[in-house]
Amino acid sequence: MTTSRRKLDHIRICLEKPVEASSRPFEDVLLIHRALPEICEGEIETSCRFLGYRLKAPIIITGMTGGHPDTREINLNLARAAQEMGLAMGVGSQRAALEDPRQVETFSLVRDAAPDVPIIGNIGAVQLQRSGPKVLERLAEMIEADAIAVHLNFLQESVQPEGDRDAKGVIEALSSASDGGIPIIVKETGAGISREAAEDLISAGVKIMDVSGTGGTSWSGVEAYRGEEAGDTESARMGRLFWEWGIPTPASIVECRSAGAQVIGSGGVRSGLDVARCLALGGSMAGIALPLLYPATKSKEDTVAVLKDFVRALRTAMFLTGCRNIPDLQKSPLVILGKTREWLEQRGFDTRKFSAYRE
Ligand SMILES: Cc1cc2nc3c(=O)[nH]c(=O)nc-3n(C[C@H](O)[C@H](O)[C@H](O)COP(=O)(O)O)c2cc1C
């Protein structure tokens, strides 16, 4: 099956089937209500800087698509919405365009529609390792990217019948890539990044990590459906078994932050309240994928409406915690309960540090 065709399969399954994890780890993270906020909601400033741009809110639409003519409209609506809302946007894996130049336009249209916001390219880590760091220049030129996200998806590759399971040499490839002129973001795709992996990445020179942890779209789940549809019972079984595999997003944010990374919190971000939780846990930005897929198949307006909802809830969370701006939110106290607390304590983190006001 071609990369381009597989991409369509993934989108169809994400639109039609329940592909998310059964748990909602963000519910373990409680911001502390401030009964006397002593600020005016209208003066709250959600803007922040990212990759040299000023964004209206610390939100990135994380990479989903491009690579097949039928994905054109989705990327266009996402890009127009990002431009209107002043938010960052990533494209999906550009591998299909490297393999078939006819697909380039499904990616390059993004920059034309969103000239004033950061646009992030995308390639798999194994692809980077095989092609060498020069490929980053081609990817960046294709869409005038401000950075390239190199994605890690070994969970999905492990379940896919045609999966690539040779992970040797990836850290070295990332190390060579991060020496070049194009900023690199290393991103997971739904299984999270641990402190140990983040430390390896920091040693390789990678500074920005998109954790994409569990609690949202499960790529093992998507592959389970593909296996079932193809009558491949072995892949279907594997996909179901590893459906929930990985590091819950809130825990992964804390793990990567403790290694010194600049963190994008993503994987299961389903509201502006989750965006606020990502930032209070130590993230600089929050990333959203699945909730924008369906609206982007409809129109720019539908996509903007969903994003407006996110920003409205982020402002509300900031108001109710007495945070005037993003740096205030990043210091805002919170309480960590349940499995996330157990996870972090077992991993040696002192969760009480989050519950006191932090300078
Ligand atoms: C339809 C779809 C396609 C995706 N394609 C890519 C991709 O090409 N490259 C990538 O790095 N991540 C890809 N992702 C993963 C997302 O960027 C994100 O990391 C993951 O879905 C978790 O976020 P969510 O729970 O908000 O969906 C895709 C996600 C979806 C829903």
Coordinates of C-alpha atoms and ligand atoms in Angstrom, one line a residue:
M1 CA 0.0 0.0 0.0
T2 CA 1.3 3.5 -0.9
T3 CA 2.0 6.1 1.9
S4 CA -0.6 8.3 0.3
R5 CA -3.3 5.6 0.3
R6 CA -2.5 4.6 3.9
K7 CA -2.9 8.3 4.9
L8 CA -6.5 8.2 3.6
D9 CA -7.2 5.0 5.5
H10 CA -6.0 6.7 8.7
I11 CA -8.2 9.7 8.2
R12 CA -11.3 7.7 7.4
I13 CA -10.8 5.5 10.5
C14 CA -10.2 8.6 12.8
L15 CA -13.4 10.2 11.4
E16 CA -15.6 7.1 11.7
K17 CA -14.4 5.1 14.7
P18 CA -13.8 5.7 18.4
V19 CA -10.0 5.8 18.3
E20 CA -9.3 7.4 21.6
A21 CA -7.9 6.0 24.8
S22 CA -10.4 5.0 27.5
S23 CA -8.7 7.1 30.2
R24 CA -8.7 10.9 30.6
P25 CA -5.5 11.6 32.5
F26 CA -6.1 15.4 32.4
E27 CA -8.9 14.8 34.9
D28 CA -6.3 14.1 37.5
V29 CA -5.0 17.6 37.2
L30 CA -7.0 20.3 39.1
L31 CA -6.2 23.9 38.9
I32 CA -7.0 25.7 42.1
H33 CA -10.0 27.9 42.1
R34 CA -9.4 31.5 43.2
A35 CA -12.6 32.8 44.7
L36 CA -11.1 36.3 44.6
P37 CA -9.2 36.6 41.3
E38 CA -8.8 40.4 41.6
I39 CA -8.3 40.7 37.8
C40 CA -10.5 41.8 35.0
E41 CA -11.3 39.1 32.5
G42 CA -11.0 41.5 29.6
E43 CA -7.4 42.3 30.5
I44 CA -6.2 38.7 30.4
E45 CA -3.4 38.2 27.9
T46 CA -3.2 34.7 26.3
S47 CA -0.5 35.6 23.8
C48 CA 2.9 34.0 23.8
R49 CA 6.0 33.7 21.6
F50 CA 6.8 30.6 19.6
L51 CA 9.5 30.1 17.0
G52 CA 10.0 33.9 16.6
Y53 CA 6.2 34.7 16.2
R54 CA 3.7 36.2 18.5
L55 CA 0.7 33.9 18.8
K56 CA -2.7 34.8 20.1
A57 CA -2.7 31.7 22.4
P58 CA -0.2 29.0 23.2
I59 CA -1.9 26.5 20.9
I60 CA -0.6 24.5 18.0
I61 CA -2.7 22.4 15.6
T62 CA -0.4 19.3 15.5
G63 CA 0.4 17.5 12.3
M64 CA -2.3 15.4 10.7
T65 CA -2.4 15.5 7.0
G66 CA -1.5 16.4 3.4
G67 CA -0.2 13.7 1.0
H68 CA -3.3 12.8 -0.9
P69 CA -5.5 15.0 -3.1
D70 CA -8.5 14.3 -0.8
T71 CA -6.6 15.8 2.2
R72 CA -6.1 19.1 0.4
E73 CA -9.3 20.7 1.8
I74 CA -8.5 19.6 5.3
N75 CA -5.1 21.2 5.3
L76 CA -6.5 24.3 3.7
N77 CA -9.2 24.7 6.4
L78 CA -6.8 24.1 9.2
A79 CA -4.3 26.6 7.7
R80 CA -7.0 29.3 7.2
A81 CA -8.2 28.8 10.7
A82 CA -4.7 28.9 12.2
Q83 CA -4.1 32.2 10.3
E84 CA -7.4 33.7 11.5
M85 CA -6.9 32.7 15.1
G86 CA -3.1 33.5 15.2
L87 CA -2.1 30.0 16.2
A88 CA 0.7 27.6 15.0
M89 CA 0.1 24.7 12.7
G90 CA 1.9 21.5 11.8
V91 CA 1.4 19.5 8.6
G92 CA 1.2 15.7 8.5
S93 CA 4.1 13.6 7.4
Q94 CA 5.6 14.9 4.2
R95 CA 6.9 11.5 3.2
A96 CA 4.2 11.1 0.6
A97 CA 5.4 14.3 -1.1
L98 CA 9.0 13.0 -1.1
E99 CA 7.8 9.8 -2.8
D100 CA 5.4 11.5 -5.2
P101 CA 6.0 15.2 -6.1
R102 CA 2.3 15.5 -7.2
Q103 CA 1.5 15.6 -3.5
V104 CA 3.6 18.6 -2.8
E105 CA 0.8 21.1 -3.3
T106 CA -1.3 19.4 -0.6
F107 CA 1.3 20.7 1.8
S108 CA 2.6 23.9 0.3
L109 CA -0.9 25.4 0.2
V110 CA -0.7 25.6 4.0
R111 CA 1.9 28.4 3.9
D112 CA 0.0 30.3 1.2
A113 CA -3.1 30.2 3.4
A114 CA -1.3 31.0 6.7
P115 CA 1.5 33.4 5.9
D116 CA 1.7 35.0 9.4
V117 CA 1.9 32.0 11.8
P118 CA 4.5 29.3 12.5
I119 CA 4.2 26.4 10.1
I120 CA 5.9 23.1 11.1
G121 CA 6.9 20.4 8.7
N122 CA 6.8 16.7 9.6
I123 CA 8.8 13.5 8.9
G124 CA 9.2 10.2 10.6
A125 CA 12.4 9.7 12.6
V126 CA 13.2 6.5 10.7
Q127 CA 12.8 8.3 7.4
L128 CA 15.2 11.0 8.6
Q129 CA 17.7 8.4 9.7
R130 CA 17.5 6.8 6.2
S131 CA 17.5 10.0 4.2
G132 CA 20.1 12.0 6.2
P133 CA 19.8 15.5 7.6
K134 CA 19.8 17.1 4.1
V135 CA 16.1 16.0 3.7
L136 CA 15.1 18.6 6.3
E137 CA 16.0 21.4 3.9
R138 CA 13.8 19.9 1.2
L139 CA 10.9 19.5 3.7
A140 CA 11.3 23.1 5.0
E141 CA 11.5 24.6 1.5
M142 CA 8.4 22.7 0.4
I143 CA 6.2 24.7 2.9
E144 CA 8.5 27.5 4.0
A145 CA 8.5 25.8 7.4
D146 CA 9.7 27.5 10.6
A147 CA 10.7 24.1 12.1
I148 CA 10.4 20.4 11.3
A149 CA 8.7 18.0 13.7
V150 CA 10.4 14.6 13.6
H151 CA 7.8 12.1 14.7
L152 CA 8.4 9.0 16.8
N153 CA 5.8 6.3 16.1
F154 CA 7.3 3.0 17.1
L155 CA 4.1 1.9 18.8
Q156 CA 2.2 2.2 15.5
E157 CA 5.0 0.6 13.5
S158 CA 5.0 -2.3 16.0
V159 CA 1.3 -3.0 15.3
Q160 CA 1.2 -2.3 11.5
P161 CA 1.9 -5.4 9.4
E162 CA 4.1 -3.2 7.1
G163 CA 5.7 -1.5 10.1
D164 CA 9.3 -0.4 10.3
R165 CA 10.8 -1.8 13.5
D166 CA 14.4 -0.9 13.1
A167 CA 15.0 2.0 15.6
K168 CA 18.8 1.9 15.5
G169 CA 20.7 5.1 14.8
V170 CA 17.7 7.4 15.3
I171 CA 19.4 9.4 18.1
E172 CA 22.5 9.9 16.1
A173 CA 20.4 11.0 13.1
L174 CA 18.6 13.5 15.4
S175 CA 21.9 14.7 16.7
S176 CA 23.2 15.5 13.1
A177 CA 19.8 17.1 12.3
S178 CA 19.8 19.4 15.2
D179 CA 23.2 20.8 14.2
G180 CA 21.7 22.3 11.1
G181 CA 19.9 25.6 10.6
I182 CA 16.4 24.3 10.8
P183 CA 14.8 24.1 14.3
I184 CA 13.7 20.5 15.2
I185 CA 10.8 19.5 17.3
V186 CA 10.8 15.8 18.3
K187 CA 7.2 14.7 18.7
E188 CA 5.6 11.4 19.7
T189 CA 2.3 10.4 18.2
G190 CA 0.2 9.3 21.2
A191 CA 2.5 7.2 23.4
G192 CA 4.4 10.0 25.3
I193 CA 8.1 10.7 26.0
S194 CA 9.8 9.7 29.2
R195 CA 12.4 11.5 31.2
E196 CA 15.0 9.1 30.0
A197 CA 14.1 9.5 26.3
A198 CA 14.0 13.3 26.8
E199 CA 17.5 13.2 28.3
D200 CA 18.7 11.3 25.3
L201 CA 17.1 14.0 23.1
I202 CA 18.6 16.8 25.1
S203 CA 22.1 15.2 24.8
A204 CA 21.5 15.0 21.0
G205 CA 20.8 18.7 20.9
V206 CA 17.0 18.6 20.7
K207 CA 15.4 21.4 22.7
I208 CA 11.7 21.3 21.8
M209 CA 9.6 18.2 22.5
D210 CA 5.9 17.5 21.7
V211 CA 5.1 14.8 24.2
S212 CA 1.9 13.5 22.5
G213 CA 1.1 11.2 25.4
T214 CA -1.7 8.8 26.1
G215 CA -5.3 9.9 26.8
G216 CA -6.2 11.0 23.2
T217 CA -5.9 9.3 19.8
S218 CA -4.5 5.8 20.0
W219 CA -2.5 4.8 16.9
S220 CA -2.5 1.3 18.2
G221 CA -6.2 1.6 18.1
V222 CA -6.3 2.9 14.6
E223 CA -4.1 0.0 13.5
A224 CA -6.4 -2.4 15.3
Y225 CA -9.3 -1.2 13.0
R226 CA -7.1 -1.5 9.9
G227 CA -6.1 -5.0 10.9
E228 CA -9.8 -5.9 11.4
E229 CA -10.8 -4.4 8.1
A230 CA -8.1 -6.3 6.3
G231 CA -8.9 -9.6 8.0
D232 CA -5.4 -9.5 9.6
T233 CA -6.4 -10.9 13.0
E234 CA -2.8 -10.8 14.3
S235 CA -2.4 -7.0 13.8
A236 CA -6.0 -6.5 15.1
R237 CA -5.1 -8.4 18.3
M238 CA -1.9 -6.5 18.8
G239 CA -3.6 -3.2 18.2
R240 CA -6.2 -3.9 20.8
L241 CA -3.6 -5.2 23.3
F242 CA -1.5 -2.0 23.1
W243 CA -4.4 0.4 22.7
E244 CA -3.7 2.2 26.0
W245 CA 0.1 1.7 25.8
G246 CA 2.3 4.7 26.7
I247 CA 2.9 7.6 29.1
P248 CA -0.2 9.7 30.1
T249 CA 0.2 13.2 28.7
P250 CA 0.3 15.1 32.1
A251 CA 3.0 12.8 33.4
S252 CA 5.0 13.0 30.2
I253 CA 4.9 16.9 30.3
V254 CA 6.5 16.7 33.8
E255 CA 9.0 14.1 32.8
C256 CA 10.2 16.0 29.7
R257 CA 10.2 19.3 31.6
S258 CA 12.4 17.8 34.3
A259 CA 14.9 16.9 31.6
G260 CA 15.1 20.6 30.6
A261 CA 13.1 20.5 27.4
Q262 CA 10.8 23.2 26.1
V263 CA 7.5 21.2 26.1
I264 CA 4.5 21.1 23.9
G265 CA 1.8 19.2 25.8
S266 CA -0.4 17.1 23.5
G267 CA -2.3 13.9 23.3
G268 CA -5.9 14.1 24.6
V269 CA -6.0 17.9 24.8
R270 CA -9.8 18.3 24.5
S271 CA -10.6 21.8 25.8
G272 CA -9.0 25.1 26.7
L273 CA -9.1 23.8 30.3
D274 CA -6.7 21.0 29.2
V275 CA -4.5 23.7 27.5
A276 CA -4.4 25.5 30.9
R277 CA -3.4 22.3 32.6
C278 CA -0.6 21.7 30.1
L279 CA 0.9 25.1 30.8
A280 CA 0.5 24.9 34.6
L281 CA 2.3 21.5 34.5
G282 CA 5.3 23.2 32.8
G283 CA 4.5 23.1 29.1
S284 CA 5.0 26.2 26.9
M285 CA 2.3 25.2 24.4
A286 CA -0.5 22.7 24.0
G287 CA -1.2 20.7 20.8
I288 CA -4.5 19.5 19.4
A289 CA -5.2 17.1 16.6
L290 CA -8.3 14.9 16.5
P291 CA -10.9 17.4 17.7
L292 CA -10.0 19.5 14.6
L293 CA -10.2 16.8 12.1
Y294 CA -13.9 16.6 11.6
P295 CA -14.5 20.4 11.5
A296 CA -11.6 20.8 9.0
T297 CA -13.4 18.4 6.6
K298 CA -16.4 20.9 6.7
S299 CA -15.0 24.4 6.6
K300 CA -12.7 27.1 8.0
E301 CA -15.6 28.5 9.9
D302 CA -16.3 25.2 11.7
T303 CA -12.6 24.9 12.5
V304 CA -12.4 28.4 13.9
A305 CA -15.5 27.8 16.0
V306 CA -13.8 24.9 17.7
L307 CA -10.6 26.8 18.3
K308 CA -12.6 29.8 19.7
D309 CA -14.1 27.5 22.2
F310 CA -10.6 26.4 23.3
V311 CA -9.4 30.0 23.7
R312 CA -12.6 31.0 25.6
A313 CA -12.1 28.1 28.0
L314 CA -8.4 28.9 28.4
R315 CA -9.3 32.5 29.3
T316 CA -11.9 31.3 31.7
A317 CA -9.5 28.9 33.5
M318 CA -7.0 31.8 33.7
F319 CA -9.6 34.2 35.1
L320 CA -10.7 31.7 37.7
T321 CA -7.1 31.0 38.8
G322 CA -6.3 34.8 38.9
C323 CA -3.7 34.5 36.0
R324 CA -3.2 37.7 34.0
N325 CA -0.9 36.1 31.4
I326 CA 0.8 32.9 30.4
P327 CA 3.8 33.3 32.7
D328 CA 1.3 33.6 35.6
L329 CA -0.5 30.4 34.5
Q330 CA 2.9 28.6 34.3
K331 CA 3.4 29.4 38.0
S332 CA -0.2 28.6 39.0
P333 CA -0.6 26.0 41.7
L334 CA -2.4 22.7 40.9
V335 CA -3.3 19.5 42.6
I336 CA -2.4 16.1 41.0
L337 CA -4.6 13.2 41.9
G338 CA -5.2 9.6 41.0
K339 CA -3.2 7.6 38.6
T340 CA -1.2 10.6 37.4
R341 CA -0.1 11.2 40.9
E342 CA 0.8 7.6 41.4
W343 CA 2.7 7.5 38.2
L344 CA 4.7 10.6 39.1
E345 CA 5.4 9.5 42.7
Q346 CA 6.6 6.1 41.5
R347 CA 8.9 7.9 39.1
G348 CA 10.4 9.9 41.9
F349 CA 8.7 13.3 41.3
D350 CA 7.4 15.3 44.3
T351 CA 3.8 16.1 43.3
R352 CA 3.4 18.5 46.3
K353 CA 5.7 21.0 44.6
F354 CA 2.9 21.7 42.1
S355 CA 0.4 22.5 44.8
A356 CA 2.2 25.5 46.3
Y357 CA 2.6 28.8 44.5
R358 CA 5.7 28.5 42.4
E359 CA 8.1 31.4 41.7
Ligands
LIG1 C1 -5.8 11.8 11.3 C2 -4.5 12.0 12.0 C3 -3.3 12.0 11.3 C4 -2.1 12.1 12.0 N1 -0.9 12.1 11.2 C5 0.2 12.5 11.8 C6 1.4 12.6 11.1 O1 1.4 12.5 9.8 N2 2.6 13.0 11.7 C7 2.6 13.1 13.1 O2 3.6 13.5 13.7 N3 1.5 13.0 13.8 C8 0.3 12.6 13.2 N4 -0.8 12.5 14.0 C9 -0.7 12.6 15.5 C10 -1.1 13.9 16.1 O3 -0.3 14.9 15.6 C11 -1.1 13.8 17.6 O4 0.2 13.7 18.1 C12 -1.9 12.7 18.2 O5 -3.1 12.4 17.4 C13 -2.4 13.0 19.6 O6 -3.2 14.1 19.7 P1 -4.8 14.1 19.8 O7 -5.1 13.2 21.0 O8 -5.2 15.5 20.0 O9 -5.3 13.5 18.5 C14 -2.1 12.3 13.4 C15 -3.3 12.4 14.1 C16 -4.5 12.2 13.4 C17 -5.8 12.3 14.2

